[in-house]
Amino acid sequence: EAKKSGKKRWNEYQFCMEKSLKRLSDLAQNLSLAERNNELSLHYQPIIDITTDQITSFEALLRWYNPDLGNTNPQEVIDVAEKTGLIRDIENWVLNRALKDLLTFKQIIGQHITMAVNISGLHISEPNLGNYVFSLLKRYNLQPADLTIELTESVLLTYIDAAESPANQMTKQGIKLSIDDFGTGYSSLAYLHAIPASVVKVDRAFLNQTENNTVALECIQTLLSSLNMKSLIEGIETKGQASLLHSLGFNLQQGYFHGRPEPLDYYLSEFLTK
Ligand code: C2E
Ligand code: MG
Ligand code: MG
Ligand code: MG
């Protein structure tokens, strides 16, 4: 009896694995053609300075719609792109489109608007990344400080030692660096001083309103201001969270409460009809 159900579970496991491998290879196959077939797009989520209630920046978030697969999960797509080596081409496409669209944002909202782009760990260690980014800034007549590169905590931990890494090259020239999903990784506060990051994006995991989290957020805020780093909190969904976090000193905020990720067209109609 026990053996039987064990066998049944094994079959289910195998079926499940096969399905997931099939899904992976479907994704990988289609993804390699996605750029050529115009299936990639970007959504932009605003970053708000809550002291003025103005948008200071946008984060570019990858979207991939495929006729056969439908809408796909961005994190899953990034994972597949990393596994298949497509990440470099895809993120170069993201960088190009995001900086091109930044010109439009500056026109419709204000020249102060900047752009944040997520870069994967595999791509940030690519020696040519710096040159490519600078060629784009030149092409669109933008300043290095117009671009922020978002790297996750664990990626940054790997890169600290590589003094000549593209990330260091870029920050030396004025491109901003931001630590994404802060607090979810190995989260050693001790390494922070060694990283030339100007913004730390504290993960929304801290937003579950417990006493503990509030204390942790206070500590993070104190530490970051002593290091002259800006703190940004992501995943703000309610007015209550926004004002609590404001009172804790988090002036830069991002989340569904302030604005969802939307395509450029959304902002065109939003700002041009006002
Ligand atoms: P992320 O960089 O931490 O981006 C924030 C994610 O949280 C986005 O999910 C965003 O839509 C979502 N979000 C924003 N505000 C809220 C909120 O108030 N509540 C909730 N529940 N969620 C919120 P999305 O767009 O699905 O992207 C997921 C992740 O995929 C991103 O996390 C980022 O790590 C990755 N990603 C997206 N585009 C790229 C890319 O071009 N390159 C790389 N390396 N990663 C990317
Ligand atoms: Mg991000
Ligand atoms: Mg994040
Ligand atoms: Mg994330």
Short mmCIF file of C-alpha atoms and ligand atoms in Angstrom, two decimals:
data_model
loop_
_atom_site.label_atom_id
_atom_site.label_comp_id
_atom_site.label_asym_id
_atom_site.label_seq_id
_atom_site.Cartn_x
_atom_site.Cartn_y
_atom_site.Cartn_z
CA GLU A 1 0.00 0.00 0.00
CA ALA A 2 2.71 2.45 1.06
CA LYS A 3 4.80 1.30 -1.89
CA LYS A 4 1.96 1.94 -4.26
CA SER A 5 1.41 5.49 -3.13
CA GLY A 6 5.17 6.00 -3.25
CA LYS A 7 5.16 4.89 -6.87
CA LYS A 8 2.22 7.13 -7.58
CA ARG A 9 3.98 10.09 -6.08
CA TRP A 10 7.10 9.29 -8.08
CA ASN A 11 5.07 9.29 -11.28
CA GLU A 12 3.50 12.58 -10.36
CA TYR A 13 6.93 13.98 -9.63
CA GLN A 14 8.26 12.78 -12.99
CA PHE A 15 5.25 14.16 -14.82
CA CYS A 16 5.69 17.46 -13.05
CA MET A 17 9.43 17.62 -13.83
CA GLU A 18 8.81 16.82 -17.48
CA LYS A 19 6.23 19.56 -17.65
CA SER A 20 8.61 22.03 -16.07
CA LEU A 21 11.48 21.03 -18.38
CA LYS A 22 9.15 21.34 -21.35
CA ARG A 23 8.10 24.78 -20.13
CA LEU A 24 11.74 25.78 -19.75
CA SER A 25 12.67 24.71 -23.26
CA ASP A 26 9.52 26.34 -24.72
CA LEU A 27 10.40 29.56 -22.97
CA ALA A 28 14.03 29.40 -24.04
CA GLN A 29 13.20 28.66 -27.66
CA ASN A 30 10.68 31.47 -27.97
CA LEU A 31 12.74 33.92 -25.95
CA SER A 32 15.63 33.70 -28.41
CA LEU A 33 13.27 35.10 -31.07
CA ALA A 34 11.38 37.52 -28.84
CA GLU A 35 13.40 40.61 -29.60
CA ARG A 36 13.30 40.07 -33.36
CA ASN A 37 9.54 39.44 -33.23
CA ASN A 38 8.89 42.64 -31.29
CA GLU A 39 7.49 40.73 -28.33
CA LEU A 40 9.54 42.51 -25.67
CA SER A 41 8.32 45.67 -24.05
CA LEU A 42 8.92 47.74 -20.95
CA HIS A 43 6.69 48.92 -18.18
CA TYR A 44 7.77 51.90 -16.13
CA GLN A 45 7.05 52.27 -12.43
CA PRO A 46 7.46 55.71 -10.87
CA ILE A 47 9.70 56.45 -7.90
CA ILE A 48 8.22 59.26 -5.83
CA ASP A 49 9.89 61.87 -3.65
CA ILE A 50 7.25 61.97 -0.95
CA THR A 51 8.42 65.35 0.40
CA THR A 52 7.31 67.00 -2.85
CA ASP A 53 4.95 64.28 -4.09
CA GLN A 54 6.73 64.41 -7.44
CA ILE A 55 8.10 61.64 -9.64
CA THR A 56 11.90 61.67 -9.53
CA SER A 57 12.62 58.56 -11.50
CA PHE A 58 11.22 55.50 -13.29
CA GLU A 59 12.23 51.86 -13.01
CA ALA A 60 12.16 49.92 -16.28
CA LEU A 61 10.60 46.45 -15.89
CA LEU A 62 10.76 43.86 -18.66
CA ARG A 63 7.57 42.44 -20.17
CA TRP A 64 7.34 39.62 -22.70
CA TYR A 65 4.14 38.70 -24.46
CA ASN A 66 4.31 35.68 -26.76
CA PRO A 67 1.31 34.56 -28.90
CA ASP A 68 1.73 30.92 -27.81
CA LEU A 69 2.81 31.43 -24.22
CA GLY A 70 0.72 34.51 -23.43
CA ASN A 71 1.99 36.88 -20.80
CA THR A 72 5.03 35.60 -18.97
CA ASN A 73 6.37 36.11 -15.47
CA PRO A 74 9.26 38.61 -15.56
CA GLN A 75 11.30 36.85 -12.88
CA GLU A 76 10.89 33.52 -14.70
CA VAL A 77 11.92 35.14 -17.98
CA ILE A 78 15.04 36.61 -16.39
CA ASP A 79 15.93 33.22 -14.91
CA VAL A 80 15.56 31.52 -18.31
CA ALA A 81 17.55 34.30 -19.99
CA GLU A 82 20.37 33.78 -17.50
CA LYS A 83 20.37 30.01 -17.97
CA THR A 84 20.43 30.28 -21.76
CA GLY A 85 22.88 33.16 -22.09
CA LEU A 86 20.27 35.44 -23.67
CA ILE A 87 20.40 37.87 -20.76
CA ARG A 88 23.05 40.12 -22.31
CA ASP A 89 21.12 40.78 -25.52
CA ILE A 90 17.85 41.22 -23.68
CA GLU A 91 19.22 43.66 -21.12
CA ASN A 92 21.06 45.60 -23.81
CA TRP A 93 17.70 45.92 -25.52
CA VAL A 94 16.21 47.07 -22.19
CA LEU A 95 18.97 49.65 -21.68
CA ASN A 96 18.53 51.04 -25.18
CA ARG A 97 14.73 51.29 -25.00
CA ALA A 98 14.69 52.67 -21.45
CA LEU A 99 17.18 55.45 -22.23
CA LYS A 100 15.37 56.30 -25.45
CA ASP A 101 12.08 56.54 -23.56
CA LEU A 102 13.77 58.61 -20.85
CA LEU A 103 14.06 61.41 -23.41
CA THR A 104 10.27 61.35 -23.73
CA PHE A 105 9.77 61.32 -19.94
CA LYS A 106 12.05 64.34 -19.61
CA GLN A 107 9.98 66.13 -22.22
CA ILE A 108 6.55 65.37 -20.79
CA ILE A 109 7.36 65.51 -17.04
CA GLY A 110 10.61 67.38 -16.50
CA GLN A 111 14.33 67.34 -17.19
CA HIS A 112 15.07 66.08 -13.66
CA ILE A 113 13.59 62.62 -14.37
CA THR A 114 16.10 59.75 -14.32
CA MET A 115 15.89 56.05 -15.25
CA ALA A 116 16.65 52.89 -13.26
CA VAL A 117 17.41 49.61 -15.05
CA ASN A 118 17.84 46.18 -13.45
CA ILE A 119 21.01 44.36 -14.47
CA SER A 120 21.61 40.69 -13.81
CA GLY A 121 24.69 39.28 -12.11
CA LEU A 122 25.83 37.58 -15.29
CA HIS A 123 25.61 40.78 -17.29
CA ILE A 124 27.27 43.10 -14.79
CA SER A 125 30.46 41.04 -15.03
CA GLU A 126 30.50 41.39 -18.83
CA PRO A 127 33.59 43.52 -19.69
CA ASN A 128 31.85 45.35 -22.55
CA LEU A 129 28.85 46.54 -20.56
CA GLY A 130 30.44 49.87 -19.59
CA ASN A 131 31.31 50.75 -23.18
CA TYR A 132 27.86 49.85 -24.41
CA VAL A 133 26.18 51.97 -21.73
CA PHE A 134 28.38 54.97 -22.51
CA SER A 135 27.68 54.65 -26.22
CA LEU A 136 23.94 54.77 -25.44
CA LEU A 137 24.29 57.83 -23.20
CA LYS A 138 26.15 59.53 -26.01
CA ARG A 139 23.60 58.46 -28.63
CA TYR A 140 20.74 59.99 -26.63
CA ASN A 141 22.74 62.93 -25.32
CA LEU A 142 22.18 61.94 -21.68
CA GLN A 143 24.37 62.39 -18.60
CA PRO A 144 25.79 59.42 -16.64
CA ALA A 145 23.75 60.55 -13.60
CA ASP A 146 20.57 60.07 -15.65
CA LEU A 147 21.02 56.31 -15.30
CA THR A 148 20.81 54.14 -12.20
CA ILE A 149 21.80 50.50 -12.38
CA GLU A 150 19.92 48.25 -9.94
CA LEU A 151 21.84 45.25 -8.66
CA THR A 152 20.63 42.81 -6.05
CA GLU A 153 22.42 42.39 -2.78
CA SER A 154 23.90 39.00 -3.60
CA VAL A 155 25.22 40.23 -6.95
CA LEU A 156 26.88 43.16 -5.20
CA LEU A 157 28.47 40.88 -2.63
CA THR A 158 30.17 39.01 -5.46
CA TYR A 159 31.38 42.17 -7.09
CA ILE A 160 32.87 44.03 -4.11
CA ASP A 161 36.33 42.56 -4.66
CA ALA A 162 36.53 43.21 -8.38
CA ALA A 163 37.91 46.74 -8.41
CA GLU A 164 38.08 46.88 -12.20
CA SER A 165 34.60 45.49 -12.68
CA PRO A 166 32.21 47.22 -15.11
CA ALA A 167 30.09 48.30 -12.14
CA ASN A 168 33.05 50.14 -10.61
CA GLN A 169 33.98 51.62 -13.97
CA MET A 170 30.48 52.95 -14.44
CA THR A 171 30.12 54.43 -10.95
CA LYS A 172 33.48 56.18 -11.28
CA GLN A 173 32.09 57.91 -14.38
CA GLY A 174 28.95 59.06 -12.59
CA ILE A 175 26.42 56.33 -13.27
CA LYS A 176 24.41 55.63 -10.12
CA LEU A 177 24.26 52.28 -8.43
CA SER A 178 21.31 51.04 -6.44
CA ILE A 179 21.05 47.96 -4.20
CA ASP A 180 17.80 46.16 -5.03
CA ASP A 181 15.72 43.95 -2.71
CA PHE A 182 17.84 44.99 0.26
CA GLY A 183 17.29 42.82 3.32
CA THR A 184 16.27 39.64 1.52
CA GLY A 185 19.71 38.24 0.81
CA TYR A 186 22.66 37.61 3.02
CA SER A 187 22.09 41.08 4.31
CA SER A 188 25.31 41.81 6.04
CA LEU A 189 25.20 45.48 6.93
CA ALA A 190 28.95 45.41 7.37
CA TYR A 191 29.73 45.40 3.66
CA LEU A 192 27.61 48.44 2.83
CA HIS A 193 30.39 50.99 3.37
CA ALA A 194 32.51 49.18 0.77
CA ILE A 195 29.97 49.61 -2.02
CA PRO A 196 29.74 52.81 -4.07
CA ALA A 197 25.94 52.65 -4.10
CA SER A 198 23.95 55.85 -3.79
CA VAL A 199 20.54 54.30 -3.22
CA VAL A 200 19.43 51.31 -1.20
CA LYS A 201 16.04 49.87 -2.13
CA VAL A 202 14.66 48.24 0.97
CA ASP A 203 12.55 45.20 0.11
CA ARG A 204 8.81 45.17 0.67
CA ALA A 205 9.28 42.17 2.98
CA PHE A 206 9.80 44.78 5.73
CA LEU A 207 6.35 46.20 5.18
CA ASN A 208 4.48 43.53 7.16
CA GLN A 209 3.59 45.77 10.01
CA THR A 210 5.25 44.16 12.97
CA GLU A 211 7.03 45.92 15.80
CA ASN A 212 10.19 44.09 14.75
CA ASN A 213 10.12 45.41 11.22
CA THR A 214 9.58 48.99 12.34
CA VAL A 215 12.62 48.76 14.57
CA ALA A 216 14.63 47.16 11.75
CA LEU A 217 13.57 49.93 9.35
CA GLU A 218 14.64 52.57 11.88
CA CYS A 219 18.04 50.92 12.20
CA ILE A 220 18.48 50.68 8.43
CA GLN A 221 17.49 54.32 8.04
CA THR A 222 20.02 55.44 10.68
CA LEU A 223 22.79 53.38 9.16
CA LEU A 224 22.14 54.54 5.60
CA SER A 225 22.07 58.21 6.49
CA SER A 226 25.35 57.83 8.36
CA LEU A 227 26.78 56.33 5.16
CA ASN A 228 25.33 59.15 3.03
CA MET A 229 23.20 56.70 1.10
CA LYS A 230 19.63 57.37 0.07
CA SER A 231 17.01 54.94 1.27
CA LEU A 232 14.13 53.94 -0.94
CA ILE A 233 11.32 51.67 0.18
CA GLU A 234 9.60 49.52 -2.45
CA GLY A 235 6.21 47.82 -2.42
CA ILE A 236 4.18 50.58 -0.75
CA GLU A 237 0.55 49.56 -1.26
CA THR A 238 -1.42 51.73 1.17
CA LYS A 239 -1.60 55.32 2.35
CA GLY A 240 -0.91 54.08 5.88
CA GLN A 241 2.36 52.47 4.80
CA ALA A 242 3.34 55.58 2.88
CA SER A 243 2.94 57.89 5.87
CA LEU A 244 4.49 55.46 8.36
CA LEU A 245 7.53 55.05 6.13
CA HIS A 246 7.68 58.80 5.56
CA SER A 247 7.77 59.33 9.33
CA LEU A 248 10.66 56.85 9.50
CA GLY A 249 12.59 59.01 7.01
CA PHE A 250 11.97 57.06 3.80
CA ASN A 251 11.40 59.98 1.43
CA LEU A 252 11.85 57.95 -1.73
CA GLN A 253 9.02 55.51 -2.23
CA GLN A 254 7.80 53.11 -4.87
CA GLY A 255 4.77 50.83 -4.99
CA TYR A 256 1.26 50.24 -6.28
CA PHE A 257 -0.02 53.01 -3.97
CA HIS A 258 2.07 55.60 -5.82
CA GLY A 259 1.81 54.00 -9.25
CA ARG A 260 1.86 50.61 -10.94
CA PRO A 261 4.29 49.70 -13.70
CA GLU A 262 2.72 51.04 -16.93
CA PRO A 263 3.78 51.37 -20.57
CA LEU A 264 5.07 54.69 -21.90
CA ASP A 265 1.73 55.32 -23.67
CA TYR A 266 -0.02 55.43 -20.32
CA TYR A 267 2.17 58.34 -19.20
CA LEU A 268 1.82 60.07 -22.55
CA SER A 269 -1.94 60.30 -22.11
CA GLU A 270 -1.60 60.97 -18.37
CA PHE A 271 0.74 63.94 -18.74
CA LEU A 272 -0.14 65.35 -22.13
CA THR A 273 -3.87 65.68 -21.48
CA LYS A 274 -3.33 67.60 -18.23
P1 C2E B 1 12.35 44.27 -8.76
O1 C2E B 1 13.44 44.91 -9.54
O2 C2E B 1 12.54 44.20 -7.28
O3 C2E B 1 11.03 45.03 -9.15
C1 C2E B 1 9.93 45.18 -8.29
C2 C2E B 1 8.85 44.19 -8.57
O4 C2E B 1 7.80 44.37 -7.62
C3 C2E B 1 8.18 44.36 -9.94
O5 C2E B 1 7.71 43.07 -10.34
C4 C2E B 1 7.00 45.26 -9.61
O6 C2E B 1 5.94 45.14 -10.53
C5 C2E B 1 6.61 44.71 -8.27
N1 C2E B 1 5.93 45.74 -7.45
C6 C2E B 1 6.07 47.07 -7.48
N2 C2E B 1 5.30 47.69 -6.56
C7 C2E B 1 4.65 46.70 -5.91
C8 C2E B 1 3.67 46.71 -4.83
O7 C2E B 1 3.28 47.72 -4.30
N3 C2E B 1 3.23 45.49 -4.42
C9 C2E B 1 3.65 44.32 -4.99
N4 C2E B 1 3.14 43.18 -4.54
N5 C2E B 1 4.56 44.29 -6.00
C10 C2E B 1 5.05 45.46 -6.45
P2 C2E B 1 7.94 42.55 -11.82
O8 C2E B 1 7.74 43.64 -12.80
O9 C2E B 1 7.14 41.30 -11.93
O10 C2E B 1 9.47 42.19 -11.82
C11 C2E B 1 9.95 41.19 -10.98
C12 C2E B 1 11.46 41.17 -10.96
O11 C2E B 1 11.95 40.81 -12.24
C13 C2E B 1 12.10 42.51 -10.65
O12 C2E B 1 12.10 42.76 -9.27
C14 C2E B 1 13.49 42.28 -11.19
O13 C2E B 1 14.27 41.61 -10.25
C15 C2E B 1 13.22 41.36 -12.36
N6 C2E B 1 13.34 42.12 -13.63
C16 C2E B 1 12.42 42.77 -14.37
N7 C2E B 1 12.99 43.31 -15.48
C17 C2E B 1 14.31 43.00 -15.42
C18 C2E B 1 15.45 43.27 -16.27
O14 C2E B 1 15.40 43.94 -17.31
N8 C2E B 1 16.66 42.74 -15.84
C19 C2E B 1 16.77 42.01 -14.69
N9 C2E B 1 17.99 41.52 -14.34
N10 C2E B 1 15.74 41.77 -13.89
C20 C2E B 1 14.52 42.26 -14.24
MG MG B 2 14.51 46.60 -9.35
MG MG B 3 13.25 45.26 -5.84
MG MG B 4 12.87 41.69 -6.98
#
